[in-house]
Amino acid sequence: MPEATVSALQLGASADTAATLERILGYEDEIRASGTDLLVLPEAVLGGYPRGELSGDGFTRYFEQAVDLPGPELEALAGLSARTGASVVAGVVERAGSTLYCTAVFLDPVTGFTARHRKLVPTMRERLVWGRGDGSTLPVVATAAGLAGAALCWENYMPLLRAAMYAKGVRVWCAPTVDDREVWRATMRHIAAEGRCFVVSACPYESEGDDPIAGGSLIAGPSGDVLAGPLLGAEGLVTARIDLDETVSSRAQLDVSGHYARPDVFSLSVDETPRPGVRFHGG
């Protein structure tokens, strides 16, 4: 039976990206000791979730804390991946030109930065500072813990996005988030049961300020059962050993993109064409 260890690292983002990165790297020994094959970090853990003044000098300061892909921060995370042997899925604020994106990056222990997923629909105040991703960044990536995909925070409430990812054969669903509500944890269990996959939800823990985040990172199995967590009120690593064969055997009952689908009644078309703001032709 193919087994693997998956983990969520629950920690908050400081206003200084370099300081947050150092705190992540400080978990290297614990990650290695856990035997983690796939590590998931919270949404916007590098760059920070948008708070406070989001215009003028406030936006400039926020923009300066974002990361480039590739860039030195990604190189540091790739080094962590290489040294621990763990694939890493991390939520970052990506700087691309003059636009910021909420992005999940995929890092491999051997090849480093391999793929990205940009959040398709920023929510509420996020829309003031984050651009919208397109269908060209919906990867499913091979890891030591199986095929992994990512949906960021409230993207997990998009039924058609979930259907597209299920159809790509995702076996480990990575959910970087800042949502610490109990109903979020119920959503994670629902996705695990619906997609017959393992779900790793990584949420920050931030106790200071006017908008604290309690955490709640967890790992759920293909029947919707909680395998580890939720971790509340503390920073730390949430870890579970998983059996990937469960994602196969459990789909004998329910395979929403296979025998439980009705393509004669319902259909989904996914446009994965890149949609840049400017296209140059000829020249």
Short mmCIF file of C-alpha atoms in Angstrom, two decimals:
data_model
loop_
_atom_site.label_atom_id
_atom_site.label_comp_id
_atom_site.label_asym_id
_atom_site.label_seq_id
_atom_site.Cartn_x
_atom_site.Cartn_y
_atom_site.Cartn_z
CA MET A 1 0.00 0.00 0.00
CA PRO A 2 1.50 3.39 -0.98
CA GLU A 3 1.72 5.42 2.22
CA ALA A 4 2.86 8.99 2.78
CA THR A 5 2.98 11.65 5.47
CA VAL A 6 1.28 15.00 4.94
CA SER A 7 1.49 18.07 7.16
CA ALA A 8 0.09 21.57 7.60
CA LEU A 9 2.29 24.21 9.18
CA GLN A 10 0.09 26.60 11.17
CA LEU A 11 1.76 29.96 11.71
CA GLY A 12 0.92 33.57 11.05
CA ALA A 13 2.45 36.08 8.70
CA SER A 14 4.23 39.12 10.12
CA ALA A 15 4.39 42.47 8.36
CA ASP A 16 7.97 41.61 7.41
CA THR A 17 8.16 38.80 4.83
CA ALA A 18 11.80 38.07 5.69
CA ALA A 19 10.88 37.54 9.34
CA THR A 20 8.04 35.19 8.43
CA LEU A 21 10.36 33.21 6.16
CA GLU A 22 12.85 32.79 9.00
CA ARG A 23 10.10 31.45 11.27
CA ILE A 24 9.10 28.92 8.59
CA LEU A 25 12.69 27.81 8.16
CA GLY A 26 12.92 27.42 11.93
CA TYR A 27 10.60 24.39 11.65
CA GLU A 28 13.08 22.50 9.46
CA ASP A 29 14.12 19.99 12.12
CA GLU A 30 10.52 19.26 13.10
CA ILE A 31 9.48 18.82 9.47
CA ARG A 32 12.37 16.44 8.84
CA ALA A 33 11.69 14.48 12.05
CA SER A 34 8.01 14.05 11.11
CA GLY A 35 8.97 12.38 7.81
CA THR A 36 6.71 14.78 5.93
CA ASP A 37 6.35 14.07 2.22
CA LEU A 38 4.04 17.03 1.50
CA LEU A 39 3.91 20.25 3.53
CA VAL A 40 1.15 22.86 3.13
CA LEU A 41 1.52 26.46 4.35
CA PRO A 42 -1.31 29.00 4.89
CA GLU A 43 -2.71 31.48 2.40
CA ALA A 44 -0.52 34.58 1.88
CA VAL A 45 1.95 33.37 4.50
CA LEU A 46 4.65 35.20 2.56
CA GLY A 47 3.43 38.73 1.92
CA GLY A 48 0.62 38.71 4.46
CA TYR A 49 -3.15 38.88 4.27
CA PRO A 50 -4.35 42.40 3.30
CA ARG A 51 -5.27 44.44 6.38
CA GLY A 52 -5.29 48.08 7.40
CA GLU A 53 -4.90 50.89 4.90
CA LEU A 54 -5.01 49.42 1.40
CA SER A 55 -4.34 52.55 -0.66
CA GLY A 56 -1.51 55.05 -1.07
CA ASP A 57 1.50 54.43 1.17
CA GLY A 58 -0.26 51.46 2.78
CA PHE A 59 -0.48 49.65 -0.54
CA THR A 60 3.12 50.58 -1.37
CA ARG A 61 4.34 48.97 1.86
CA TYR A 62 2.22 45.90 1.17
CA PHE A 63 3.50 45.70 -2.42
CA GLU A 64 7.10 45.78 -1.18
CA GLN A 65 6.50 42.70 1.02
CA ALA A 66 5.19 40.59 -1.88
CA VAL A 67 7.45 38.01 -3.55
CA ASP A 68 8.62 37.50 -7.12
CA LEU A 69 8.32 34.12 -8.87
CA PRO A 70 11.02 33.02 -9.11
CA GLY A 71 12.81 35.00 -6.45
CA PRO A 72 14.95 34.70 -3.31
CA GLU A 73 12.06 33.78 -1.03
CA LEU A 74 11.08 30.90 -3.31
CA GLU A 75 14.71 29.81 -3.44
CA ALA A 76 14.74 29.67 0.36
CA LEU A 77 11.57 27.57 0.45
CA ALA A 78 12.99 25.34 -2.29
CA GLY A 79 16.05 24.85 -0.10
CA LEU A 80 13.81 23.80 2.79
CA SER A 81 12.08 21.36 0.46
CA ALA A 82 15.38 19.91 -0.73
CA ARG A 83 16.83 19.53 2.76
CA THR A 84 13.72 17.89 4.26
CA GLY A 85 12.68 15.88 1.19
CA ALA A 86 9.17 17.32 1.44
CA SER A 87 7.22 18.78 -1.45
CA VAL A 88 5.86 22.19 -0.39
CA VAL A 89 2.63 23.99 -1.28
CA ALA A 90 2.73 27.54 0.06
CA GLY A 91 0.38 30.49 -0.13
CA VAL A 92 2.20 33.67 -1.17
CA VAL A 93 1.40 37.17 -2.36
CA GLU A 94 2.92 37.13 -5.84
CA ARG A 95 4.21 40.34 -7.41
CA ALA A 96 3.92 40.32 -11.22
CA GLY A 97 4.70 43.67 -12.77
CA SER A 98 2.53 46.13 -10.84
CA THR A 99 -0.17 43.59 -9.94
CA LEU A 100 -0.38 41.35 -6.89
CA TYR A 101 -1.89 37.87 -6.95
CA CYS A 102 -2.85 35.50 -4.17
CA THR A 103 -0.94 32.43 -5.31
CA ALA A 104 -0.20 28.87 -4.25
CA VAL A 105 3.28 27.77 -5.29
CA PHE A 106 4.42 24.15 -5.69
CA LEU A 107 8.00 23.26 -4.77
CA ASP A 108 9.68 19.92 -5.41
CA PRO A 109 12.69 18.60 -3.42
CA VAL A 110 14.61 17.93 -6.65
CA THR A 111 13.38 20.42 -9.25
CA GLY A 112 12.39 23.33 -7.00
CA PHE A 113 9.62 25.68 -8.14
CA THR A 114 7.42 23.66 -10.47
CA ALA A 115 3.98 25.30 -10.73
CA ARG A 116 1.68 28.02 -9.45
CA HIS A 117 -2.04 28.51 -8.96
CA ARG A 118 -3.40 32.05 -8.89
CA LYS A 119 -6.64 32.60 -6.97
CA LEU A 120 -9.48 32.94 -9.45
CA VAL A 121 -11.75 35.20 -7.39
CA PRO A 122 -10.42 37.38 -4.55
CA THR A 123 -13.04 37.86 -1.83
CA MET A 124 -14.37 41.18 -0.51
CA ARG A 125 -11.47 43.46 0.58
CA GLU A 126 -8.99 41.20 -1.21
CA ARG A 127 -10.33 42.61 -4.49
CA LEU A 128 -8.81 46.01 -3.65
CA VAL A 129 -5.27 44.63 -3.83
CA TRP A 130 -5.26 41.25 -5.61
CA GLY A 131 -5.73 40.55 -9.30
CA ARG A 132 -7.76 37.62 -10.67
CA GLY A 133 -6.09 34.47 -11.90
CA ASP A 134 -7.11 32.65 -15.08
CA GLY A 135 -7.59 29.04 -16.12
CA SER A 136 -3.97 28.58 -17.13
CA THR A 137 -2.89 28.02 -13.52
CA LEU A 138 -4.96 25.03 -12.40
CA PRO A 139 -2.17 22.46 -12.00
CA VAL A 140 -2.24 19.00 -10.50
CA VAL A 141 1.33 18.19 -9.49
CA ALA A 142 3.01 14.85 -8.81
CA THR A 143 4.43 14.67 -5.27
CA ALA A 144 5.65 11.89 -2.98
CA ALA A 145 2.19 12.05 -1.41
CA GLY A 146 0.38 11.59 -4.74
CA LEU A 147 -1.18 14.01 -7.22
CA ALA A 148 -1.74 17.31 -5.41
CA GLY A 149 -3.79 20.35 -6.34
CA ALA A 150 -4.59 23.57 -4.52
CA ALA A 151 -7.58 25.83 -3.96
CA LEU A 152 -7.11 29.01 -1.96
CA CYS A 153 -9.52 29.85 0.85
CA TRP A 154 -13.02 30.61 -0.48
CA GLU A 155 -12.20 29.15 -3.90
CA ASN A 156 -13.10 25.95 -2.09
CA TYR A 157 -16.72 27.14 -2.20
CA MET A 158 -16.67 27.18 -6.04
CA PRO A 159 -18.42 23.92 -7.11
CA LEU A 160 -17.18 24.07 -10.70
CA LEU A 161 -13.58 24.58 -9.62
CA ARG A 162 -13.90 21.55 -7.39
CA ALA A 163 -15.37 19.54 -10.26
CA ALA A 164 -12.46 20.50 -12.52
CA MET A 165 -9.87 19.48 -9.95
CA TYR A 166 -11.61 16.17 -9.24
CA ALA A 167 -11.57 15.44 -12.98
CA LYS A 168 -7.79 15.96 -12.98
CA GLY A 169 -7.45 13.12 -10.50
CA VAL A 170 -6.31 15.07 -7.44
CA ARG A 171 -5.53 12.75 -4.52
CA VAL A 172 -4.29 15.32 -2.01
CA TRP A 173 -6.31 18.54 -1.90
CA CYS A 174 -4.26 21.44 -0.49
CA ALA A 175 -6.28 24.28 1.01
CA PRO A 176 -4.21 27.27 2.17
CA THR A 177 -6.65 29.59 3.95
CA VAL A 178 -7.19 32.32 6.55
CA ASP A 179 -10.65 31.03 7.49
CA ASP A 180 -10.70 29.80 11.09
CA ARG A 181 -14.45 29.18 11.38
CA GLU A 182 -15.93 25.84 12.38
CA VAL A 183 -17.99 25.82 9.19
CA TRP A 184 -14.74 25.98 7.21
CA ARG A 185 -13.58 22.81 8.86
CA ALA A 186 -16.91 21.21 7.90
CA THR A 187 -16.26 22.32 4.31
CA MET A 188 -12.87 20.62 4.33
CA ARG A 189 -14.47 17.37 5.48
CA HIS A 190 -17.14 17.73 2.79
CA ILE A 191 -14.53 18.16 0.03
CA ALA A 192 -12.63 15.12 1.27
CA ALA A 193 -15.80 13.02 1.15
CA GLU A 194 -17.06 14.50 -2.14
CA GLY A 195 -13.74 14.18 -3.98
CA ARG A 196 -12.66 10.98 -2.21
CA CYS A 197 -9.31 12.62 -1.55
CA PHE A 198 -7.15 13.65 1.37
CA VAL A 199 -7.50 17.31 2.35
CA VAL A 200 -4.77 19.34 4.05
CA SER A 201 -6.05 22.69 5.31
CA ALA A 202 -3.40 25.15 6.55
CA CYS A 203 -4.62 28.23 8.42
CA PRO A 204 -2.59 30.89 10.24
CA TYR A 205 -2.54 31.42 13.98
CA GLU A 206 -2.34 35.12 14.79
CA SER A 207 -3.23 36.18 18.34
CA GLU A 208 -2.38 39.87 18.15
CA GLY A 209 -4.15 42.81 16.53
CA ASP A 210 -7.79 43.67 15.95
CA ASP A 211 -8.48 40.64 13.75
CA PRO A 212 -6.93 37.55 15.40
CA ILE A 213 -7.01 34.17 13.67
CA ALA A 214 -7.47 31.08 15.85
CA GLY A 215 -6.03 28.55 13.39
CA GLY A 216 -7.88 25.27 12.96
CA SER A 217 -5.54 23.53 10.50
CA LEU A 218 -6.56 19.94 9.91
CA ILE A 219 -6.16 16.86 7.72
CA ALA A 220 -9.20 14.90 6.54
CA GLY A 221 -9.49 11.51 4.84
CA PRO A 222 -11.54 10.34 1.82
CA SER A 223 -14.57 9.45 3.95
CA GLY A 224 -14.59 12.90 5.54
CA ASP A 225 -13.07 11.75 8.82
CA VAL A 226 -10.57 14.03 10.59
CA LEU A 227 -7.14 12.40 10.73
CA ALA A 228 -5.29 15.21 12.54
CA GLY A 229 -6.28 18.51 14.12
CA PRO A 230 -7.90 20.89 14.21
CA LEU A 231 -5.11 22.78 15.93
CA LEU A 232 -6.58 25.83 17.70
CA GLY A 233 -4.95 28.63 19.64
CA ALA A 234 -1.35 27.70 18.91
CA GLU A 235 1.34 27.63 16.26
CA GLY A 236 2.62 24.26 15.12
CA LEU A 237 2.76 21.32 12.75
CA VAL A 238 -0.30 19.12 12.09
CA THR A 239 0.71 15.74 10.66
CA ALA A 240 -1.00 12.53 9.49
CA ARG A 241 0.10 9.31 7.84
CA ILE A 242 -2.11 8.51 4.83
CA ASP A 243 -2.73 5.47 2.64
CA LEU A 244 -3.16 6.60 -0.96
CA ASP A 245 -5.00 3.39 -1.85
CA GLU A 246 -7.96 4.80 0.07
CA THR A 247 -8.46 7.38 -2.68
CA VAL A 248 -8.96 4.46 -5.08
CA SER A 249 -11.03 2.07 -2.95
CA SER A 250 -13.36 4.81 -1.71
CA ARG A 251 -14.22 5.83 -5.29
CA ALA A 252 -15.85 2.45 -5.81
CA GLN A 253 -18.75 4.07 -3.95
CA LEU A 254 -18.50 7.60 -5.31
CA ASP A 255 -16.51 8.99 -8.23
CA VAL A 256 -18.07 12.35 -9.06
CA SER A 257 -16.17 12.73 -12.34
CA GLY A 258 -16.54 9.06 -13.29
CA HIS A 259 -19.32 6.55 -12.66
CA TYR A 260 -21.26 9.03 -10.50
CA ALA A 261 -21.31 11.64 -13.27
CA ARG A 262 -24.14 12.20 -15.75
CA PRO A 263 -22.49 13.75 -18.83
CA ASP A 264 -25.72 13.27 -20.75
CA VAL A 265 -27.35 15.74 -18.36
CA PHE A 266 -24.52 17.92 -17.04
CA SER A 267 -21.29 19.13 -18.66
CA LEU A 268 -18.41 21.37 -17.63
CA SER A 269 -16.05 23.19 -19.99
CA VAL A 270 -12.79 24.54 -18.53
CA ASP A 271 -10.86 27.20 -20.48
CA GLU A 272 -7.17 26.94 -19.59
CA THR A 273 -6.04 29.60 -22.06
CA PRO A 274 -3.71 32.23 -20.54
CA ARG A 275 -5.42 35.65 -20.44
CA PRO A 276 -2.69 38.33 -20.23
CA GLY A 277 -3.79 41.94 -20.11
CA VAL A 278 -1.81 42.74 -23.28
CA ARG A 279 -0.98 40.54 -26.28
CA PHE A 280 1.68 41.47 -28.84
CA HIS A 281 1.49 40.07 -32.39
CA GLY A 282 4.01 40.12 -35.21
CA GLY A 283 7.03 42.39 -34.97
#
